[in-house]
PDB file of C-alpha atoms in Angstrom:
ATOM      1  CA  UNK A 328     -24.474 -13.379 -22.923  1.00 90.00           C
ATOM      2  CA  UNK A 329     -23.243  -9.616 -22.751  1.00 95.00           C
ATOM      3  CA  UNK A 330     -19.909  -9.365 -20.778  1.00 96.00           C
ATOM      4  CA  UNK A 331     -20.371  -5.809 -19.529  1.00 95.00           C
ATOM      5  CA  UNK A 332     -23.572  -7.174 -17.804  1.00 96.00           C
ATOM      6  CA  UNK A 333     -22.032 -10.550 -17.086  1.00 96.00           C
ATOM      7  CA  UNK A 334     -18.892  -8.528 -14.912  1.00 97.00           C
ATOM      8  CA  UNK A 335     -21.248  -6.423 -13.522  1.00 97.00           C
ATOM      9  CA  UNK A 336     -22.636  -9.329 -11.627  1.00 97.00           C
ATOM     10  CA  UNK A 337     -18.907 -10.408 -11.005  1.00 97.00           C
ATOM     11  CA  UNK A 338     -17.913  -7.371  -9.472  1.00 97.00           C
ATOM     12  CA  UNK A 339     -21.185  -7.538  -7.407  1.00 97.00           C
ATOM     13  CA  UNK A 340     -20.187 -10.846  -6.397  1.00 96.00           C
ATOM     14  CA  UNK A 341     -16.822 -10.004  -5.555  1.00 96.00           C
ATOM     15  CA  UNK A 342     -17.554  -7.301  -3.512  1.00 94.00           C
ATOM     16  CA  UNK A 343     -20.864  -8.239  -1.385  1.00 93.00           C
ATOM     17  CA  UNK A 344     -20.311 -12.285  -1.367  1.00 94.00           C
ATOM     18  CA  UNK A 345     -16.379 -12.400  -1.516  1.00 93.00           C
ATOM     19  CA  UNK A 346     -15.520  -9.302   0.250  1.00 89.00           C
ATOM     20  CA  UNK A 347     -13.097  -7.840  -2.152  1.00 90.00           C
ATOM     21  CA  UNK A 348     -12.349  -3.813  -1.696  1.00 87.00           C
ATOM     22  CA  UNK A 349     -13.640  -1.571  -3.721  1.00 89.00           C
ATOM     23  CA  UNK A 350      -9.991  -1.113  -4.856  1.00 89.00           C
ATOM     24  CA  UNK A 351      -9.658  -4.765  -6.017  1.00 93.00           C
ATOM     25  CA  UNK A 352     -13.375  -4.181  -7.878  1.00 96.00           C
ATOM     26  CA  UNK A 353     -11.819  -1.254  -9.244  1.00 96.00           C
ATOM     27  CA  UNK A 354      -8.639  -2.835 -10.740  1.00 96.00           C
ATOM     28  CA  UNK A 355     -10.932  -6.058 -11.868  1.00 97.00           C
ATOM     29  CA  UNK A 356     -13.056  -3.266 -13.752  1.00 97.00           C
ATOM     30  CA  UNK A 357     -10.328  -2.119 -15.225  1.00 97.00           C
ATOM     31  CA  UNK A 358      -8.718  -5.082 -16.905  1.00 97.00           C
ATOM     32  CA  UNK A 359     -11.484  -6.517 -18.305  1.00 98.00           C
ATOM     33  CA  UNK A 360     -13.265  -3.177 -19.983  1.00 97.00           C
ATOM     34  CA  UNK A 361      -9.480  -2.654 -21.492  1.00 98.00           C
ATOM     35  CA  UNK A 362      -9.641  -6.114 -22.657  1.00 97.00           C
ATOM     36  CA  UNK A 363     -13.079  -5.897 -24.157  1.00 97.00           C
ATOM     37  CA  UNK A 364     -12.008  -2.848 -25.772  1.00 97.00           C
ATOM     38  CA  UNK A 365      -8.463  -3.903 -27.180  1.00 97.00           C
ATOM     39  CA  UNK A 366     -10.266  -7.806 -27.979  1.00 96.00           C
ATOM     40  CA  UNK A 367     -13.749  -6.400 -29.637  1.00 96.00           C
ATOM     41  CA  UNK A 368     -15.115  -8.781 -27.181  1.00 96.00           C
ATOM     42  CA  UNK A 369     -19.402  -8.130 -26.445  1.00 96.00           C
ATOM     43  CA  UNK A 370     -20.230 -11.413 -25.522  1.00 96.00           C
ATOM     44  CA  UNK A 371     -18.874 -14.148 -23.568  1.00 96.00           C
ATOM     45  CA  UNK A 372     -18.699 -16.637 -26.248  1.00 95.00           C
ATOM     46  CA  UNK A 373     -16.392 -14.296 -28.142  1.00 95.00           C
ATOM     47  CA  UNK A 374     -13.552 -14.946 -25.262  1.00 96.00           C
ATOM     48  CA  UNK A 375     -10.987 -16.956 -26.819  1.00 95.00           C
ATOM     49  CA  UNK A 376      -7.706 -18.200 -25.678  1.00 95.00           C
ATOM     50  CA  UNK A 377      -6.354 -16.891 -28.639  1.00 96.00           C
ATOM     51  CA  UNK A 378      -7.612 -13.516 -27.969  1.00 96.00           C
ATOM     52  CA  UNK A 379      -6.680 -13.156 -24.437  1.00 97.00           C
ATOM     53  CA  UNK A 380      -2.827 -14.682 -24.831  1.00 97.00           C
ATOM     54  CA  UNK A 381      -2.141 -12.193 -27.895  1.00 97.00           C
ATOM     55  CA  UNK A 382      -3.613  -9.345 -25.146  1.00 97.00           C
ATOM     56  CA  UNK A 383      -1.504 -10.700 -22.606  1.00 97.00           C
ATOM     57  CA  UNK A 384       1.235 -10.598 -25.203  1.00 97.00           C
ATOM     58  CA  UNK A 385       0.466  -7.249 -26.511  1.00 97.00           C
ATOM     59  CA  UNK A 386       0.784  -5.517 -22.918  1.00 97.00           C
ATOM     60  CA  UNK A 387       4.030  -7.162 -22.695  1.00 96.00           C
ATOM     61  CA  UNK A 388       5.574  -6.302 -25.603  1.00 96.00           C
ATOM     62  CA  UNK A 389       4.006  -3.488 -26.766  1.00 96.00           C
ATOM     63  CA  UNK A 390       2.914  -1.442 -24.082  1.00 96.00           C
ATOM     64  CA  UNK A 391       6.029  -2.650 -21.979  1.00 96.00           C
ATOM     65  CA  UNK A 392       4.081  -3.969 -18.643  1.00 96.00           C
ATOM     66  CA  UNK A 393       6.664  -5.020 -16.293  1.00 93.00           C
ATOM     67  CA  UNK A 394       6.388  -8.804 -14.823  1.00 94.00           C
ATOM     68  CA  UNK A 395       4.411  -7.647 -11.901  1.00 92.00           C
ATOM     69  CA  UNK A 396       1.784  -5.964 -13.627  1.00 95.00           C
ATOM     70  CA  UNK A 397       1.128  -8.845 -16.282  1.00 96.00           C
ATOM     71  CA  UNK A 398       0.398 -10.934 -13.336  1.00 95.00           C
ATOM     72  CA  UNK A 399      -2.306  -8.745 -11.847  1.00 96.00           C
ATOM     73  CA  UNK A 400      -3.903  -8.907 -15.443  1.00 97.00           C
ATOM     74  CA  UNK A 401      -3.390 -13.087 -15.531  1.00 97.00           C
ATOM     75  CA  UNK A 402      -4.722 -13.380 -12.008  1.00 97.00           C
ATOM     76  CA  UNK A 403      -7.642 -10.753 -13.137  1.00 97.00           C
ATOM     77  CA  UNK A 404      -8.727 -13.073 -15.686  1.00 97.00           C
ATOM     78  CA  UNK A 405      -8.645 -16.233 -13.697  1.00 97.00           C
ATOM     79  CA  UNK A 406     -10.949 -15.115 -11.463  1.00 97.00           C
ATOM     80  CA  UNK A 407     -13.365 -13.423 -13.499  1.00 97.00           C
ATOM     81  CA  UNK A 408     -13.217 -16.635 -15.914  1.00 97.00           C
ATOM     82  CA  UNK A 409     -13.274 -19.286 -13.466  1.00 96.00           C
ATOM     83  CA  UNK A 410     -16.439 -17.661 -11.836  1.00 97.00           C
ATOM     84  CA  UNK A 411     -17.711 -17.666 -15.512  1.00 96.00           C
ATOM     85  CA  UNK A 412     -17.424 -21.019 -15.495  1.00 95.00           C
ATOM     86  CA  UNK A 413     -18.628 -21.897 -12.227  1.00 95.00           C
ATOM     87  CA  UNK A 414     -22.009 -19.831 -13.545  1.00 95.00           C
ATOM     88  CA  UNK A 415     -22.373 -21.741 -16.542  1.00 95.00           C
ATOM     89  CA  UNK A 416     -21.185 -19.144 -19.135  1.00 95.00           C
ATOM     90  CA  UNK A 417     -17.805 -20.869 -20.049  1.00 94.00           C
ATOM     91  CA  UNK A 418     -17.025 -25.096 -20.618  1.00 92.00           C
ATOM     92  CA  UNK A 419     -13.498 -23.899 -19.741  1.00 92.00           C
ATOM     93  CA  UNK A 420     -11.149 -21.129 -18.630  1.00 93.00           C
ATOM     94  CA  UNK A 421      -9.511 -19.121 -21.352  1.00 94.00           C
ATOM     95  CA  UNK A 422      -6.506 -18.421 -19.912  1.00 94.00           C
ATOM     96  CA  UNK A 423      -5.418 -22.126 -20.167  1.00 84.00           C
ATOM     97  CA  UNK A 424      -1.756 -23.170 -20.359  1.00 88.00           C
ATOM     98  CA  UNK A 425      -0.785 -19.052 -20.366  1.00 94.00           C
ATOM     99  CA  UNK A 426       2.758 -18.412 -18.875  1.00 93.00           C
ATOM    100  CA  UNK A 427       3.314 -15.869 -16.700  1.00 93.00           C
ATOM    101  CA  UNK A 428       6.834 -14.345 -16.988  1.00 92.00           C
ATOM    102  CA  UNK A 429       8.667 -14.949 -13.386  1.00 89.00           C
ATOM    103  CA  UNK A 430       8.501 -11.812 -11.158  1.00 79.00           C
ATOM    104  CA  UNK A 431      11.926  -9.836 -10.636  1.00 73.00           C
ATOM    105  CA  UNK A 432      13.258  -9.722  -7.301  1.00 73.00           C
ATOM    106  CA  UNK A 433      14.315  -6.488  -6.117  1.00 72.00           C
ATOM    107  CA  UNK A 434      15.094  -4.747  -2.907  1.00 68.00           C
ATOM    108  CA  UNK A 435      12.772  -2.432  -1.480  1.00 78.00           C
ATOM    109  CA  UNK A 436      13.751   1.122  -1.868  1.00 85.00           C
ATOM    110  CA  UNK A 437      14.557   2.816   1.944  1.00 91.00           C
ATOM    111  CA  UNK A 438      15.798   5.552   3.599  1.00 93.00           C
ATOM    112  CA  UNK A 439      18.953   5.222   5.792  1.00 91.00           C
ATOM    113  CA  UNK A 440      18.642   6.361   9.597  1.00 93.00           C
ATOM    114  CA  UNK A 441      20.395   9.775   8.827  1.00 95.00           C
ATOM    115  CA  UNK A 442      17.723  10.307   5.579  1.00 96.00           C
ATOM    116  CA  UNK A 443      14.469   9.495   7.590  1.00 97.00           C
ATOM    117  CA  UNK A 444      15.905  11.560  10.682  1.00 97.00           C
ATOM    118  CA  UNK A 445      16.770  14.593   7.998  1.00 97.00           C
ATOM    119  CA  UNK A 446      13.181  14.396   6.260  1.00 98.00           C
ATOM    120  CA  UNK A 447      12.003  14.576   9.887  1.00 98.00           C
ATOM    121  CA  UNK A 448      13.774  17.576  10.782  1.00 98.00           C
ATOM    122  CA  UNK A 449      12.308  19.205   6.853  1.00 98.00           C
ATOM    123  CA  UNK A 450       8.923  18.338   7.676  1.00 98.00           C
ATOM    124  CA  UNK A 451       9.222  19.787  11.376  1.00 98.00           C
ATOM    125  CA  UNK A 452      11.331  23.023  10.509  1.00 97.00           C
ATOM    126  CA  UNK A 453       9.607  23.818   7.636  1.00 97.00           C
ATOM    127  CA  UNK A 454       7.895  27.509   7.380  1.00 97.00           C
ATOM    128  CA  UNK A 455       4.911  26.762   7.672  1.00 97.00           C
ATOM    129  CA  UNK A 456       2.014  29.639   8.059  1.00 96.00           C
ATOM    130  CA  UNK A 457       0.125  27.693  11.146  1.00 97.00           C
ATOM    131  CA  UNK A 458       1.377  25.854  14.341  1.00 97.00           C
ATOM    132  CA  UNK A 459      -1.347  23.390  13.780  1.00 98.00           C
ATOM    133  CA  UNK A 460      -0.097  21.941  10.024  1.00 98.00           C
ATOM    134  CA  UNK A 461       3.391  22.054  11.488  1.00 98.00           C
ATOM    135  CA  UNK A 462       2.546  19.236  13.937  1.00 98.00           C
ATOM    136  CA  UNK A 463      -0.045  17.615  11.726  1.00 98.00           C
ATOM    137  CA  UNK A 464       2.581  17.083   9.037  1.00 98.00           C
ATOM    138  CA  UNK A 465       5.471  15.946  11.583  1.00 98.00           C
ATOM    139  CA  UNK A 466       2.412  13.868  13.232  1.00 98.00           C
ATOM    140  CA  UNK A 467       1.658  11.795   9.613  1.00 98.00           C
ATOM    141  CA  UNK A 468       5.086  11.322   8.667  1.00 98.00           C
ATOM    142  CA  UNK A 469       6.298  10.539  12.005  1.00 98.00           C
ATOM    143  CA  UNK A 470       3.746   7.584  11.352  1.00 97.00           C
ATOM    144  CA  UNK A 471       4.813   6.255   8.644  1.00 97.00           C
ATOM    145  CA  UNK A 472       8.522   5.881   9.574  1.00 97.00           C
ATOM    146  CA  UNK A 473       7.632   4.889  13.587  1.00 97.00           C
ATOM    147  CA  UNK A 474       4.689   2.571  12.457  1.00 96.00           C
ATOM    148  CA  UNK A 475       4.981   1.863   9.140  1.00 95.00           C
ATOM    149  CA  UNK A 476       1.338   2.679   8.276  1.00 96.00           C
ATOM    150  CA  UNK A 477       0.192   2.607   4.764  1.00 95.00           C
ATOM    151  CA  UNK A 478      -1.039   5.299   2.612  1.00 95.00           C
ATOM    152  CA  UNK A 479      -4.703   4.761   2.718  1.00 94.00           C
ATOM    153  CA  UNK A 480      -4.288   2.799   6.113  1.00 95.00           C
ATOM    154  CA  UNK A 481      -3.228   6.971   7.201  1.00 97.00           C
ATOM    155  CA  UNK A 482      -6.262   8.260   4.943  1.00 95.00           C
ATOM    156  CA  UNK A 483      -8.789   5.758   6.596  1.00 94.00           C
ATOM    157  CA  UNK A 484      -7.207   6.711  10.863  1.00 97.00           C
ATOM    158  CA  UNK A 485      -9.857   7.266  13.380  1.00 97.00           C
ATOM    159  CA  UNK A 486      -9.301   9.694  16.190  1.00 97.00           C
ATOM    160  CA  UNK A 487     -10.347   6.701  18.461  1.00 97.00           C
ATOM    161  CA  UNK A 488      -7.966   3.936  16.591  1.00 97.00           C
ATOM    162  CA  UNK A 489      -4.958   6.186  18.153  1.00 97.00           C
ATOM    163  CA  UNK A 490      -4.721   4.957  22.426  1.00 97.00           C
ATOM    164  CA  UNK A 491      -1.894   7.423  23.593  1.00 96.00           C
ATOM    165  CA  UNK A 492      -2.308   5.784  27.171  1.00 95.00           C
ATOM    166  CA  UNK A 493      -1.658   2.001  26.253  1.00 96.00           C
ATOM    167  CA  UNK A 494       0.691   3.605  23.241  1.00 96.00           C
ATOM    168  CA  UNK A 495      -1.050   1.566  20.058  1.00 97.00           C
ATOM    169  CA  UNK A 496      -2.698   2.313  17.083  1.00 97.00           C
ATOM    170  CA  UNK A 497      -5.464   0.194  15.722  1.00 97.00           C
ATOM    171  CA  UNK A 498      -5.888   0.109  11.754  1.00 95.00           C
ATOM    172  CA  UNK A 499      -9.161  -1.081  11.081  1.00 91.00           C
ATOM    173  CA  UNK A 500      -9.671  -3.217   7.760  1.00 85.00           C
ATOM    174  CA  UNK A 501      -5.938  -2.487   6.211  1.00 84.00           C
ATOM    175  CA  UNK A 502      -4.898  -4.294   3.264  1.00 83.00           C
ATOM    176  CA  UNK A 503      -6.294  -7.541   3.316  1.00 77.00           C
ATOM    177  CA  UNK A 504      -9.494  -6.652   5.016  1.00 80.00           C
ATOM    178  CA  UNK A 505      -7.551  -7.548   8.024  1.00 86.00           C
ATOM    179  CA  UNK A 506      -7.538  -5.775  11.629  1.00 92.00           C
ATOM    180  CA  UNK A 507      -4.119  -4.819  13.363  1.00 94.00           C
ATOM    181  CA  UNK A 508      -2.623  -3.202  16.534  1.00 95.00           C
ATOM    182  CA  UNK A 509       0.736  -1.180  16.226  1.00 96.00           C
ATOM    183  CA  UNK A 510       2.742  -0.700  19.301  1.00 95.00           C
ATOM    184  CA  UNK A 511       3.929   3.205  19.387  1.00 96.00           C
ATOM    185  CA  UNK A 512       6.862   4.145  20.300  1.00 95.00           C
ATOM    186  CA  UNK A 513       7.279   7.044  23.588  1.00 96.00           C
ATOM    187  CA  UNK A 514       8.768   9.134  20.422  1.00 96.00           C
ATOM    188  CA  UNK A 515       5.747   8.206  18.015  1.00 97.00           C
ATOM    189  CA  UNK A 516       3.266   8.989  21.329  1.00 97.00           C
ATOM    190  CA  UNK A 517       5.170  12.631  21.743  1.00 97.00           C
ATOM    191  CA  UNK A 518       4.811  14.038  18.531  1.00 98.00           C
ATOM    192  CA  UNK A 519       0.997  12.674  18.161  1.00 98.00           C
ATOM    193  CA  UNK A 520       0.530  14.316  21.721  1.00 98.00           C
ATOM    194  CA  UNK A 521       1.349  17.892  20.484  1.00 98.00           C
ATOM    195  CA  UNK A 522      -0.639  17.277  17.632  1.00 98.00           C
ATOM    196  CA  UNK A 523      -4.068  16.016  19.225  1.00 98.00           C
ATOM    197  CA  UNK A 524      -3.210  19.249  21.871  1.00 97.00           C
ATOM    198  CA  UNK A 525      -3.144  21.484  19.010  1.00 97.00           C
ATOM    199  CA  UNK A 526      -6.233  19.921  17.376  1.00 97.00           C
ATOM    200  CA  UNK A 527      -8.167  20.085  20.389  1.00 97.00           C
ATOM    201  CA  UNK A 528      -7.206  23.371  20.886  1.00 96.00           C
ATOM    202  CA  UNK A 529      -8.119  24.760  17.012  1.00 97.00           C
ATOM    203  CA  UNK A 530     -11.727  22.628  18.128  1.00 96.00           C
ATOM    204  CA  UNK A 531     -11.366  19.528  15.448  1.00 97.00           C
ATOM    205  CA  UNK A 532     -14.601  17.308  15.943  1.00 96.00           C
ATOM    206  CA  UNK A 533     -14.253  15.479  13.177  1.00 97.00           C
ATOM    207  CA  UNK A 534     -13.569  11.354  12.983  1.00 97.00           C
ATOM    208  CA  UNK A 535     -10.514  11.619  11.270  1.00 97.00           C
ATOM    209  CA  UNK A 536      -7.289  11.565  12.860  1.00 98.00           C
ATOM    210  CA  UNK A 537      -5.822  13.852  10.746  1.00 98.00           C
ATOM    211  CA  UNK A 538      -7.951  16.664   9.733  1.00 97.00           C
ATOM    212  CA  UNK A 539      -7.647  19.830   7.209  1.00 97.00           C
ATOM    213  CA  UNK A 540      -6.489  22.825   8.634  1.00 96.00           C
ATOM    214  CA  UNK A 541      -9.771  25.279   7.329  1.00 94.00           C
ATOM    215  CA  UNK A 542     -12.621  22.666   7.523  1.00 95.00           C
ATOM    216  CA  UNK A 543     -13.770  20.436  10.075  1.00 96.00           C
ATOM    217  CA  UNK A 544     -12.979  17.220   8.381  1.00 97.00           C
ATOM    218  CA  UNK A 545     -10.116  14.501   7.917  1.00 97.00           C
ATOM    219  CA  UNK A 546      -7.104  15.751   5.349  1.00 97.00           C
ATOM    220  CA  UNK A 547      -7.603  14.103   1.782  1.00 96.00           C
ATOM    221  CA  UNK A 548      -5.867  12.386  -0.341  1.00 95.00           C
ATOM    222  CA  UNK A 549      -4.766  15.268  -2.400  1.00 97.00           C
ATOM    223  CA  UNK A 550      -4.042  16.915   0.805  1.00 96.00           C
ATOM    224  CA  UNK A 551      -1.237  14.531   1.517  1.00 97.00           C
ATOM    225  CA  UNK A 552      -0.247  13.782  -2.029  1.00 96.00           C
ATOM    226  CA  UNK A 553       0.346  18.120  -2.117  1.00 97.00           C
ATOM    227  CA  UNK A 554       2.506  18.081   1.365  1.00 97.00           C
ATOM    228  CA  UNK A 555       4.217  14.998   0.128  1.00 97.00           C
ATOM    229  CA  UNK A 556       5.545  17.360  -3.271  1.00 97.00           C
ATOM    230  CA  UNK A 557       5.772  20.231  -0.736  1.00 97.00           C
ATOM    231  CA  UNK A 558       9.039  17.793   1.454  1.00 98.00           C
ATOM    232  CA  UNK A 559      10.384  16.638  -2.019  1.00 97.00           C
ATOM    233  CA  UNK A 560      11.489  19.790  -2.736  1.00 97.00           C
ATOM    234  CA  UNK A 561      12.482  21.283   0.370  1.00 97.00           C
ATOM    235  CA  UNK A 562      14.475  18.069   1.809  1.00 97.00           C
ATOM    236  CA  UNK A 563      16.086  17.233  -1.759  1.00 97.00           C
ATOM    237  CA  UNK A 564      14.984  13.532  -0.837  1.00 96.00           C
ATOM    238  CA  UNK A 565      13.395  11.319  -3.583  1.00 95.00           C
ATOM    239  CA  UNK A 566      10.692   9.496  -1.579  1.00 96.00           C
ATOM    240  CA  UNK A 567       7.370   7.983  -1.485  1.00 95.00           C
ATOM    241  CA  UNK A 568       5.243   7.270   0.854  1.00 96.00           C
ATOM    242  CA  UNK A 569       5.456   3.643   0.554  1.00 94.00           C
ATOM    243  CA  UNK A 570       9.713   4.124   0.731  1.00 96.00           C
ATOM    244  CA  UNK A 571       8.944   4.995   4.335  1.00 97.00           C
ATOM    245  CA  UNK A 572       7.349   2.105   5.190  1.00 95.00           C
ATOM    246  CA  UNK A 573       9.821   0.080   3.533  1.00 94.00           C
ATOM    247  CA  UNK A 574      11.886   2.444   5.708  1.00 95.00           C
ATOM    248  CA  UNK A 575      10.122   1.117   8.761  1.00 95.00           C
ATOM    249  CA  UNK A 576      10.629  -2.150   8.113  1.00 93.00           C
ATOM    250  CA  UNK A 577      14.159  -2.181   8.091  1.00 92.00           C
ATOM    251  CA  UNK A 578      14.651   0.608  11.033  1.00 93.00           C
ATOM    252  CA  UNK A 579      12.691  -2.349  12.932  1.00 93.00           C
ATOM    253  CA  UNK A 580      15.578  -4.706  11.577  1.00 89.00           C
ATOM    254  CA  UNK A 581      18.240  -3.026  12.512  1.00 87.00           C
ATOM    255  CA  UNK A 582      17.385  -2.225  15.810  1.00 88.00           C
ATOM    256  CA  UNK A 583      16.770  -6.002  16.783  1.00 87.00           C
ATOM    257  CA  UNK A 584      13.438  -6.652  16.051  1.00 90.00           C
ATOM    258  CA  UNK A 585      12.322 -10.220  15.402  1.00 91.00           C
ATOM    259  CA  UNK A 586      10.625 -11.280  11.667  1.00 90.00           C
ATOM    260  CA  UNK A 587       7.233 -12.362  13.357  1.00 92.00           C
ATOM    261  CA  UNK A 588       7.110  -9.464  15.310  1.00 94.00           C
ATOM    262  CA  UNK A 589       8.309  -7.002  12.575  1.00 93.00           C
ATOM    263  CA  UNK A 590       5.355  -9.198   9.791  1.00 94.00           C
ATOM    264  CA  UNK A 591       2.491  -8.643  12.612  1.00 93.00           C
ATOM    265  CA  UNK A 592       2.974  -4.925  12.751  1.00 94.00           C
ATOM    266  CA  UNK A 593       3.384  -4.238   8.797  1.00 93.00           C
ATOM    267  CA  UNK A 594       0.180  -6.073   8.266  1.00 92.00           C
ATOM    268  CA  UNK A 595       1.764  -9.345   5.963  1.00 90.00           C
ATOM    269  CA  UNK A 596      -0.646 -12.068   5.642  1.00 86.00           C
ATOM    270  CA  UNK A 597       2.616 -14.267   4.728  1.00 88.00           C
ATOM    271  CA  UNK A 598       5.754 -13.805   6.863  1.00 88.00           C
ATOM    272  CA  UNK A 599       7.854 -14.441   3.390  1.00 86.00           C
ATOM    273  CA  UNK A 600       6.879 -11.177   2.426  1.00 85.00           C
ATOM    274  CA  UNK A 601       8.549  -9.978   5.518  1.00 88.00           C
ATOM    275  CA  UNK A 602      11.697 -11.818   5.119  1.00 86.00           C
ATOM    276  CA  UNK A 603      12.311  -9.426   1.948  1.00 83.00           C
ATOM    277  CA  UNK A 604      13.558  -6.833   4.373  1.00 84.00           C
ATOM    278  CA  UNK A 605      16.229  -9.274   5.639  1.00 78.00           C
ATOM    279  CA  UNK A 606      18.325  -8.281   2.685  1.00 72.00           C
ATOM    280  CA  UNK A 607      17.554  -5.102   2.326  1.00 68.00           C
ATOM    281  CA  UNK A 608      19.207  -3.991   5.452  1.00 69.00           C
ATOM    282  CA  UNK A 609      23.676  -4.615   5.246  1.00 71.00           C
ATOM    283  CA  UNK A 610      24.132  -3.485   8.633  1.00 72.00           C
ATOM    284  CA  UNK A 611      21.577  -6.083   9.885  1.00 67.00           C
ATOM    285  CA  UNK A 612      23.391  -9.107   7.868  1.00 68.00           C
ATOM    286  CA  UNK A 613      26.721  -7.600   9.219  1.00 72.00           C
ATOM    287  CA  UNK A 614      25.238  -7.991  12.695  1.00 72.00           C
ATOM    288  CA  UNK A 615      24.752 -11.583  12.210  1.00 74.00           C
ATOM    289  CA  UNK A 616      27.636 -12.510  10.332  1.00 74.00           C
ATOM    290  CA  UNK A 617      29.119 -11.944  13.723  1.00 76.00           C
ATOM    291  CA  UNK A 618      28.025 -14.659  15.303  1.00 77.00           C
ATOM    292  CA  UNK A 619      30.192 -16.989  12.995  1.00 73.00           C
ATOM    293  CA  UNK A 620      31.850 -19.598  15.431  1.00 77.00           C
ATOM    294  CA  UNK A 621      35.307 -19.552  13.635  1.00 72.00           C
ATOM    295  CA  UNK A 622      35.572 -15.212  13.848  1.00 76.00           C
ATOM    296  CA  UNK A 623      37.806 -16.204  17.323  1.00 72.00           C
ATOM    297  CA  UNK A 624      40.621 -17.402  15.604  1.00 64.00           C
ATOM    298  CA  UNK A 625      41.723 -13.962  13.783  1.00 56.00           C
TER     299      UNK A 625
END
């Protein structure tokens, strides 16, 4: 059997029987043509275990994939192999008794309180040409460091997911393909205020939350990526987008915010993940160390 025809009707399956995203179709798409390639794998029956641990051990070694990105490949190929064999194509999975190296523990990257205020302040007092992308642009990154929203979470914002009123934003089908609400803060609901006046007022009809400044239509990736360059340089911060969420997270932390609480908001579908954020935030531990019973005696 052909493999490029065989994960065609794997990504098919993934996406309209499993419900994958089109990202996750995207990145299984992507391992497996690079394997076929690398491998000189057509068929099915040419899938070895041989051939897919000296891959494995290739990207490793040679094209020096970090821990976490050998793991998406492994996990790729379980999948994709394991529906093989459910099919009928394989007697058994490939990958086998493959290791998978253990997966460093870091820190996440974060601004301090005085960095995320400052990058506020750039983004807000920057010269701009137009009132409008002035609020827009204090609007989005406002959100990511008051809510915590993701990149394509932003992208994906409906003028009706945003309820000034009740002060909560509703991402629809985040990571996950799960729902949330996202309590706003009277800050958050301010600066989204001036925006949606300004919108209304330039006559934005469009779905989007966040729209382009000469078309009637939602700001694009690009769009974002370009202002995001545009603060680099003019704040002399090092950032990404996803270093203000992590940014969030531990803003929550500091300020007393319980770990349920703080995992429902950022979307976690395990409340480990959340925990991360525990130790990433010193003046948090220092809060709690505190509370030690014996502190009275000194």
């Amino acid at each position: 059997m052909d493999i490029k025809l065989l994960a065609e009707r794997f990504y098919d399956y993934s996406l309209f029987i499993r419900g994958y995203s089109k990202e996750t179709i995207k990145r299984y798409r992507q391992v497996i043509q690079f394997y076929c390639q690398w491998a000189a794998v057509e068929k099915i029956e040419d899938v070895t275990n041989e051939n897919v641990r000296s891959f494995l051990f290739y990207g490793r070694t040679k094209r020096q994939w970090k821990a976490n990105t050998f793991i998406i490949y492994h996990k790729t190929f379980v999948v994709f192999f394991r529906w093989c064999q459910a099919e009928g194509y394989l007697k058994s999975s490939p990958v086998g008794d493959i290791e998978v190296p253990k997966l460093e523990k870091r820190l996440p990257n974060k601004f301090t309180k005085q960095n995320a205020l400052r990058l506020l302040e750039v983004v807000f007092n920057y010269p701009y040409k137009y009132r409008f992308v002035r609020y827009r642009n204090h609007a989005m990154f406002s959100m990511f460091i008051f809510a915590g929203l993701r990149f394509k979470e932003l992208l994906k914002l409906k003028y009706t997911d945003v309820d000034i009123e009740n002060l909560t934003i509703f991402v629809n089908q985040g990571k996950g393909s799960k729902d949330r609400i996202v309590p706003m803060s009277l800050a958050l609901a301010q600066t989204l205020k001036r925006y949606l006046d300004e919108r209304k007022r330039l006559n934005k009809t469009c779905p989007e939350f966040f729209t382009s400044l000469t078309l009637n239509r939602g700001i694009t990736k690009d769009g974002i990526k370009h202002i995001v360059t545009e603060m680099r340089a003019a704040s002399g911060l090092k950032f990404t987008i996803h270093k203000l969420r992590h940014t969030f997270a531990t803003l929550m932390l500091e300020g007393g915010c319980d770990i349920y609480s703080l995992s429902q908001m950022m979307g976690h579908s395990d409340i480990k993940t959340t925990t991360i954020y525990l130790y990433a935030s010193p003046q948090h531990l220092r809060s709690q160390i505190t509370k030690h019973p014996l502190n009275d005696l000194v």
